XYZ file of C-alpha atoms in Angstrom:
389
model
C -1.836 -135.760 -122.053
C -5.702 -136.432 -122.210
C -6.350 -133.564 -121.244
C -4.267 -131.371 -123.589
C -5.902 -133.772 -126.463
C -9.223 -132.382 -125.693
C -8.695 -128.927 -125.286
C -6.987 -129.371 -128.674
C -10.093 -130.889 -129.953
C -12.343 -128.138 -128.643
C -10.291 -125.020 -129.635
C -7.988 -125.938 -132.616
C -9.342 -123.913 -135.685
C -8.816 -126.541 -138.363
C -11.820 -128.718 -136.806
C -13.828 -125.763 -136.170
C -13.447 -124.510 -140.080
C -13.626 -128.602 -140.831
C -17.068 -128.762 -139.403
C -18.141 -125.427 -141.031
C -17.405 -127.335 -144.303
C -19.991 -129.985 -143.155
C -22.666 -127.484 -142.092
C -22.492 -125.625 -145.455
C -22.509 -128.483 -147.309
C -25.243 -129.770 -145.462
C -27.434 -126.738 -146.173
C -26.844 -127.097 -149.712
C -27.700 -130.341 -150.256
C -31.104 -129.504 -148.228
C -31.835 -126.560 -150.254
C -31.302 -128.394 -153.701
C -33.455 -131.130 -152.121
C -35.980 -129.075 -151.621
C -35.881 -127.488 -154.986
C -36.325 -131.144 -156.625
C -39.087 -132.156 -154.456
C -41.287 -128.886 -155.395
C -40.241 -129.295 -159.140
C -41.434 -132.710 -159.045
C -44.975 -131.759 -157.755
C -45.342 -129.094 -160.014
C -47.693 -129.788 -162.980
C -46.530 -128.749 -166.482
C -49.370 -129.273 -168.219
C -50.868 -126.389 -170.715
C -54.397 -126.086 -171.514
C -55.405 -123.485 -173.667
C -58.793 -121.963 -173.944
C -60.880 -123.296 -176.673
C -63.557 -121.510 -178.539
C -67.254 -122.688 -177.981
C -68.726 -125.241 -180.346
C -71.964 -125.693 -178.952
C -74.908 -124.101 -181.018
C -76.158 -123.447 -177.001
C -73.752 -121.247 -176.303
C -74.079 -119.035 -178.955
C -78.143 -119.037 -178.329
C -77.513 -118.214 -175.381
C -75.952 -114.514 -176.442
C -79.025 -114.286 -178.655
C -81.841 -113.943 -175.860
C -84.449 -112.096 -178.461
C -84.003 -115.576 -180.877
C -87.309 -117.191 -180.284
C -89.250 -114.092 -180.995
C -87.385 -114.063 -184.454
C -89.167 -115.214 -187.447
C -88.445 -118.752 -188.848
C -86.045 -117.372 -191.926
C -83.990 -115.400 -189.641
C -83.533 -117.948 -187.069
C -82.221 -119.875 -190.132
C -79.698 -117.500 -190.846
C -78.684 -117.278 -187.287
C -78.081 -120.912 -187.423
C -76.612 -121.302 -190.592
C -73.953 -118.684 -189.290
C -73.555 -120.170 -186.223
C -72.954 -123.535 -187.783
C -70.140 -121.962 -189.972
C -68.621 -120.196 -186.649
C -68.751 -123.801 -184.979
C -66.635 -125.631 -188.085
C -64.217 -122.691 -187.609
C -63.825 -122.736 -184.140
C -63.544 -126.444 -183.995
C -60.838 -126.223 -186.658
C -59.013 -123.442 -184.640
C -59.318 -125.920 -181.484
C -57.704 -128.611 -182.630
C -54.756 -125.994 -183.450
C -54.950 -125.062 -179.819
C -55.203 -128.413 -178.684
C -52.117 -129.240 -181.076
C -50.246 -125.939 -179.571
C -51.193 -127.434 -176.059
C -49.799 -130.304 -176.663
C -46.521 -129.026 -177.839
C -46.064 -126.915 -175.191
C -46.774 -129.526 -172.395
C -44.236 -131.937 -174.015
C -41.765 -128.706 -174.282
C -42.369 -127.871 -170.176
C -42.220 -131.774 -169.593
C -38.688 -131.699 -171.416
C -37.615 -128.644 -169.488
C -38.748 -130.006 -166.230
C -36.951 -133.366 -166.955
C -34.076 -131.754 -167.708
C -34.207 -129.604 -164.769
C -34.727 -132.764 -162.449
C -31.452 -134.230 -164.171
C -29.639 -130.997 -163.234
C -31.005 -131.354 -159.850
C -30.056 -134.800 -159.719
C -26.483 -134.546 -160.720
C -26.342 -131.702 -157.686
C -27.012 -133.692 -155.348
C -24.979 -136.715 -156.209
C -22.174 -134.186 -156.222
C -23.162 -132.574 -152.756
C -23.454 -136.219 -151.458
C -19.513 -136.947 -152.344
C -18.732 -133.326 -151.240
C -20.933 -134.306 -147.724
C -18.642 -137.520 -147.667
C -15.174 -135.990 -147.989
C -16.358 -133.157 -146.057
C -17.565 -135.818 -142.849
C -13.777 -137.821 -143.959
C -11.602 -134.291 -143.699
C -13.028 -133.906 -140.235
C -12.371 -137.433 -138.933
C -8.942 -136.925 -140.494
C -8.583 -133.421 -138.797
C -9.655 -134.649 -135.636
C -7.296 -137.663 -135.612
C -3.979 -135.929 -136.665
C -4.875 -133.134 -133.905
C -4.711 -135.751 -131.646
C -1.458 -137.380 -133.090
C -0.001 -134.357 -133.129
C -0.506 -133.141 -129.588
C 0.034 -136.676 -128.109
C 3.653 -136.294 -130.126
C 4.260 -132.426 -128.531
C 3.365 -134.080 -125.057
C 5.539 -137.103 -125.356
C 8.378 -134.807 -126.936
C 7.793 -132.538 -123.996
C 7.934 -135.515 -121.419
C 11.190 -136.696 -122.994
C 12.876 -133.359 -123.170
C 11.861 -132.954 -119.163
C 13.615 -136.502 -118.722
C 16.964 -135.123 -120.538
C 16.893 -131.805 -118.029
C 16.595 -134.196 -115.287
C 19.937 -135.675 -116.448
C 21.078 -132.834 -117.367
C 20.732 -131.285 -114.037
C 22.262 -134.075 -112.505
C 25.503 -134.239 -115.142
C 25.633 -130.363 -114.203
C 25.792 -130.997 -110.433
C 28.295 -133.504 -110.823
C 30.551 -131.629 -113.013
C 30.247 -128.457 -110.232
C 31.095 -130.948 -107.098
C 34.217 -131.845 -109.322
C 35.093 -128.291 -110.046
C 34.713 -127.344 -106.265
C 36.925 -130.228 -105.329
C 39.366 -129.494 -108.014
C 39.405 -125.808 -106.897
C 40.734 -127.013 -103.232
C 43.125 -129.523 -105.129
C 44.568 -126.724 -107.025
C 44.977 -124.215 -104.068
C 46.567 -127.292 -101.896
C 48.985 -127.950 -104.687
C 47.865 -131.317 -105.482
C 46.782 -130.299 -109.183
C 47.715 -128.208 -111.971
C 46.359 -125.157 -113.173
C 45.497 -126.360 -116.502
C 43.923 -129.145 -115.198
C 41.628 -127.208 -112.968
C 40.578 -124.997 -115.929
C 39.586 -128.218 -117.942
C 37.213 -129.170 -114.936
C 35.756 -125.562 -114.883
C 35.452 -125.752 -118.858
C 33.305 -128.947 -118.286
C 31.439 -127.398 -115.980
C 30.311 -124.611 -118.036
C 29.796 -126.779 -121.229
C 27.274 -128.660 -118.717
C 25.574 -125.628 -117.891
C 25.041 -124.515 -121.314
C 23.820 -127.979 -122.281
C 21.297 -127.241 -119.241
C 20.232 -123.873 -120.385
C 19.784 -124.956 -123.677
C 17.660 -127.642 -122.735
C 15.744 -125.600 -120.499
C 15.078 -122.695 -123.451
C 13.993 -125.691 -125.289
C 11.594 -126.865 -123.430
C 10.312 -123.373 -122.494
C 9.584 -122.698 -125.967
C 7.937 -126.122 -126.626
C 5.639 -125.682 -123.678
C 4.868 -122.416 -124.678
C 4.048 -123.520 -128.376
C 1.700 -125.818 -127.439
C 0.362 -123.461 -124.964
C -0.830 -121.112 -127.886
C -2.201 -124.239 -130.029
C -4.139 -125.233 -127.451
C -5.438 -121.312 -127.256
C -4.237 -121.425 -123.448
C -4.144 -117.918 -121.570
C -0.631 -116.710 -121.625
C -0.470 -116.703 -118.058
C -1.491 -120.320 -117.328
C 0.652 -122.388 -115.766
C 1.264 -125.871 -117.640
C 2.709 -129.023 -115.844
C 3.511 -131.812 -117.950
C 2.925 -134.776 -116.309
C 5.399 -137.528 -116.003
C 4.559 -140.613 -118.322
C 4.936 -143.906 -116.801
C 6.436 -146.274 -118.980
C 6.116 -149.773 -118.480
C 8.400 -152.397 -120.254
C 7.010 -152.070 -123.685
C 5.445 -155.250 -125.505
C 5.836 -155.840 -129.324
C 2.146 -155.574 -130.365
C 1.162 -156.709 -133.745
C -1.024 -154.034 -135.101
C -1.703 -155.760 -137.694
C -4.391 -157.437 -136.019
C -6.183 -154.079 -135.742
C -5.335 -152.119 -138.808
C -8.180 -152.637 -141.893
C -6.869 -150.635 -144.600
C -10.751 -150.429 -145.905
C -10.998 -148.191 -142.776
C -8.284 -145.636 -144.148
C -9.620 -142.093 -144.818
C -7.826 -141.928 -148.169
C -9.112 -145.678 -149.302
C -12.571 -144.125 -148.150
C -12.263 -141.171 -149.651
C -10.819 -143.392 -153.022
C -14.110 -145.437 -152.595
C -16.402 -142.367 -152.260
C -15.119 -141.212 -155.587
C -15.395 -144.493 -157.420
C -19.572 -144.628 -156.254
C -19.619 -140.966 -157.262
C -18.414 -141.969 -160.901
C -20.631 -144.734 -160.997
C -23.567 -143.049 -159.989
C -22.420 -140.368 -162.812
C -22.475 -143.386 -165.019
C -25.238 -145.019 -164.392
C -27.396 -142.007 -164.192
C -26.895 -142.086 -168.375
C -29.232 -143.593 -170.561
C -28.312 -143.231 -173.840
C -25.104 -145.631 -174.503
C -23.796 -143.522 -177.479
C -22.809 -140.280 -175.713
C -19.658 -138.703 -175.401
C -20.387 -137.928 -171.815
C -21.007 -141.774 -171.141
C -17.374 -142.209 -172.402
C -16.352 -139.821 -170.022
C -17.735 -140.895 -167.237
C -16.645 -144.668 -167.915
C -13.078 -143.182 -168.024
C -13.279 -141.513 -164.778
C -14.925 -144.304 -163.006
C -12.332 -146.543 -164.840
C -9.426 -144.318 -163.200
C -10.851 -144.116 -159.938
C -11.073 -147.689 -159.549
C -7.313 -147.407 -160.575
C -6.069 -145.156 -158.496
C -7.695 -147.112 -155.521
C -5.591 -149.833 -156.195
C -2.247 -147.546 -156.429
C -3.063 -146.022 -152.968
C -4.024 -149.311 -151.226
C -0.716 -150.404 -152.537
C 1.280 -147.451 -151.237
C -0.345 -147.343 -147.862
C 0.805 -151.455 -147.504
C 4.246 -150.330 -148.144
C 4.171 -147.201 -145.638
C 2.727 -149.644 -143.148
C 5.118 -152.238 -143.517
C 7.747 -149.254 -143.270
C 5.943 -148.194 -139.963
C 6.225 -151.673 -138.318
C 9.473 -151.993 -139.177
C 10.579 -149.030 -137.279
C 8.650 -149.613 -134.646
C 10.072 -153.082 -134.219
C 13.823 -151.984 -134.550
C 12.727 -149.624 -131.912
C 11.709 -152.767 -129.689
C 14.799 -154.647 -129.743
C 16.781 -151.451 -129.668
C 15.203 -150.666 -126.282
C 15.620 -154.474 -125.040
C 19.731 -153.904 -125.500
C 19.438 -150.798 -123.902
C 17.687 -152.713 -121.012
C 20.219 -155.039 -120.698
C 22.806 -152.611 -121.133
C 21.133 -150.750 -118.060
C 20.655 -153.593 -116.067
C 24.185 -154.513 -116.786
C 25.497 -151.047 -115.694
C 23.457 -150.817 -112.677
C 25.175 -154.492 -111.068
C 28.514 -152.899 -112.270
C 27.651 -149.611 -110.162
C 26.565 -151.974 -107.241
C 29.834 -154.050 -107.417
C 31.333 -151.008 -107.434
C 30.098 -149.663 -104.492
C 31.004 -152.574 -102.405
C 34.748 -152.701 -103.632
C 34.783 -148.994 -102.427
C 33.633 -149.395 -99.122
C 36.026 -152.246 -98.522
C 38.863 -149.928 -99.947
C 39.439 -151.824 -103.272
C 38.194 -149.289 -105.496
C 39.274 -145.751 -105.950
C 36.590 -142.811 -105.684
C 36.979 -141.686 -109.567
C 36.779 -145.694 -110.264
C 33.418 -145.546 -108.126
C 32.317 -141.895 -109.894
C 32.957 -143.462 -113.129
C 30.648 -146.415 -112.753
C 28.051 -144.374 -111.428
C 28.138 -142.104 -114.484
C 28.097 -145.011 -116.739
C 24.418 -146.354 -115.027
C 23.288 -142.918 -115.304
C 24.237 -142.632 -118.903
C 22.671 -146.204 -119.412
C 19.420 -145.380 -117.601
C 19.329 -142.158 -119.915
C 19.757 -143.965 -123.036
C 17.101 -146.650 -121.946
C 14.881 -143.809 -121.183
C 15.253 -142.174 -124.718
C 14.687 -145.540 -126.555
C 11.603 -145.505 -124.339
C 10.238 -142.203 -125.753
C 11.327 -143.042 -129.438
C 9.509 -146.072 -129.123
C 6.364 -144.478 -127.756
C 6.428 -141.640 -130.416
C 6.686 -144.404 -133.060
C 3.762 -146.531 -131.635
C 1.419 -143.642 -131.345
C 2.361 -143.222 -135.187
C 1.201 -146.990 -135.610
C -1.865 -146.188 -133.149
C -2.772 -143.264 -135.849
C -2.382 -145.770 -138.480
C -4.901 -148.390 -136.940
C -7.170 -145.168 -136.480
C -7.072 -144.602 -140.412
C -4.032 -142.356 -141.201
C -1.033 -143.790 -142.234
C 1.512 -141.074 -142.786
């Protein structure tokens, strides 16, 4: 069974798809985080070019200034002074425009950073859900394969029992034929024995077909070659004990609860990201957070009820199994007593055969209940691993 589980974890498509979603989500997160980091380091300051307001700057453009007469120099200096006044006024306007553009750019940057932060919160939430989805899928695969394997082992034991029943019916048919030929039984009695033999043969054929069908289905799910020979090993079943699974069950580790917790955190983070207490968006996020908390409480209550039902089923099967074990032991003792009486000539062959058949039926009933208990125990085991069906 462990080998089948490992093959399933390696080959089943659902697991590969779940892993692919994690890879895609992680790549998206890395990309947005990189874009956000790049924007954070980007300067948005605007410094528009200013006009000159220094006399020296103007005079450097008039190399012959010192050769000019005093009157001409005064005229030039007056013109420069006027231009400096004009430039100073223009520079004030340019400075104001630079401040306004810088402020506008900072607002755009802050808005884009907020968008990136919102995207990252959403992606972190998606990443967590993807991780939980993978773990859920893995546990469900393990559970499904284990269930299939146990069912095949149970069907194998039923086939062995049915083979015994068919062999017994064949012996009876052979004996009845001899008795009919010697005139010691009627034709109708012989026909009835043959009919019972055909019924046992039909049951056996039906079980074998069902076994092969289920075995083929398991092989396809594990993606084994069509010609691969699969052998279902017998499951050694010790007398089960009524395990207290509640000691190992922590509902906070349940995947549905973890998903609900992730949803609550996502809603709370969105709520905390808003600074304006009067926005409609803040009210919207508050409602989402409140609803997420209520949903988690409802999920917890539902899971508690389902877990109680699962434990009750396991307990019922346990006590039914104890009764079947007692009945099997009683039938075995009666069969042993019948064998001793038959050896002493105090019991007929038909009565001995009846006691043997009763013993085999009791053994089969016990074995069937053992497998039912195993199947339910796997369901309870799955609950301790985070999934309550």
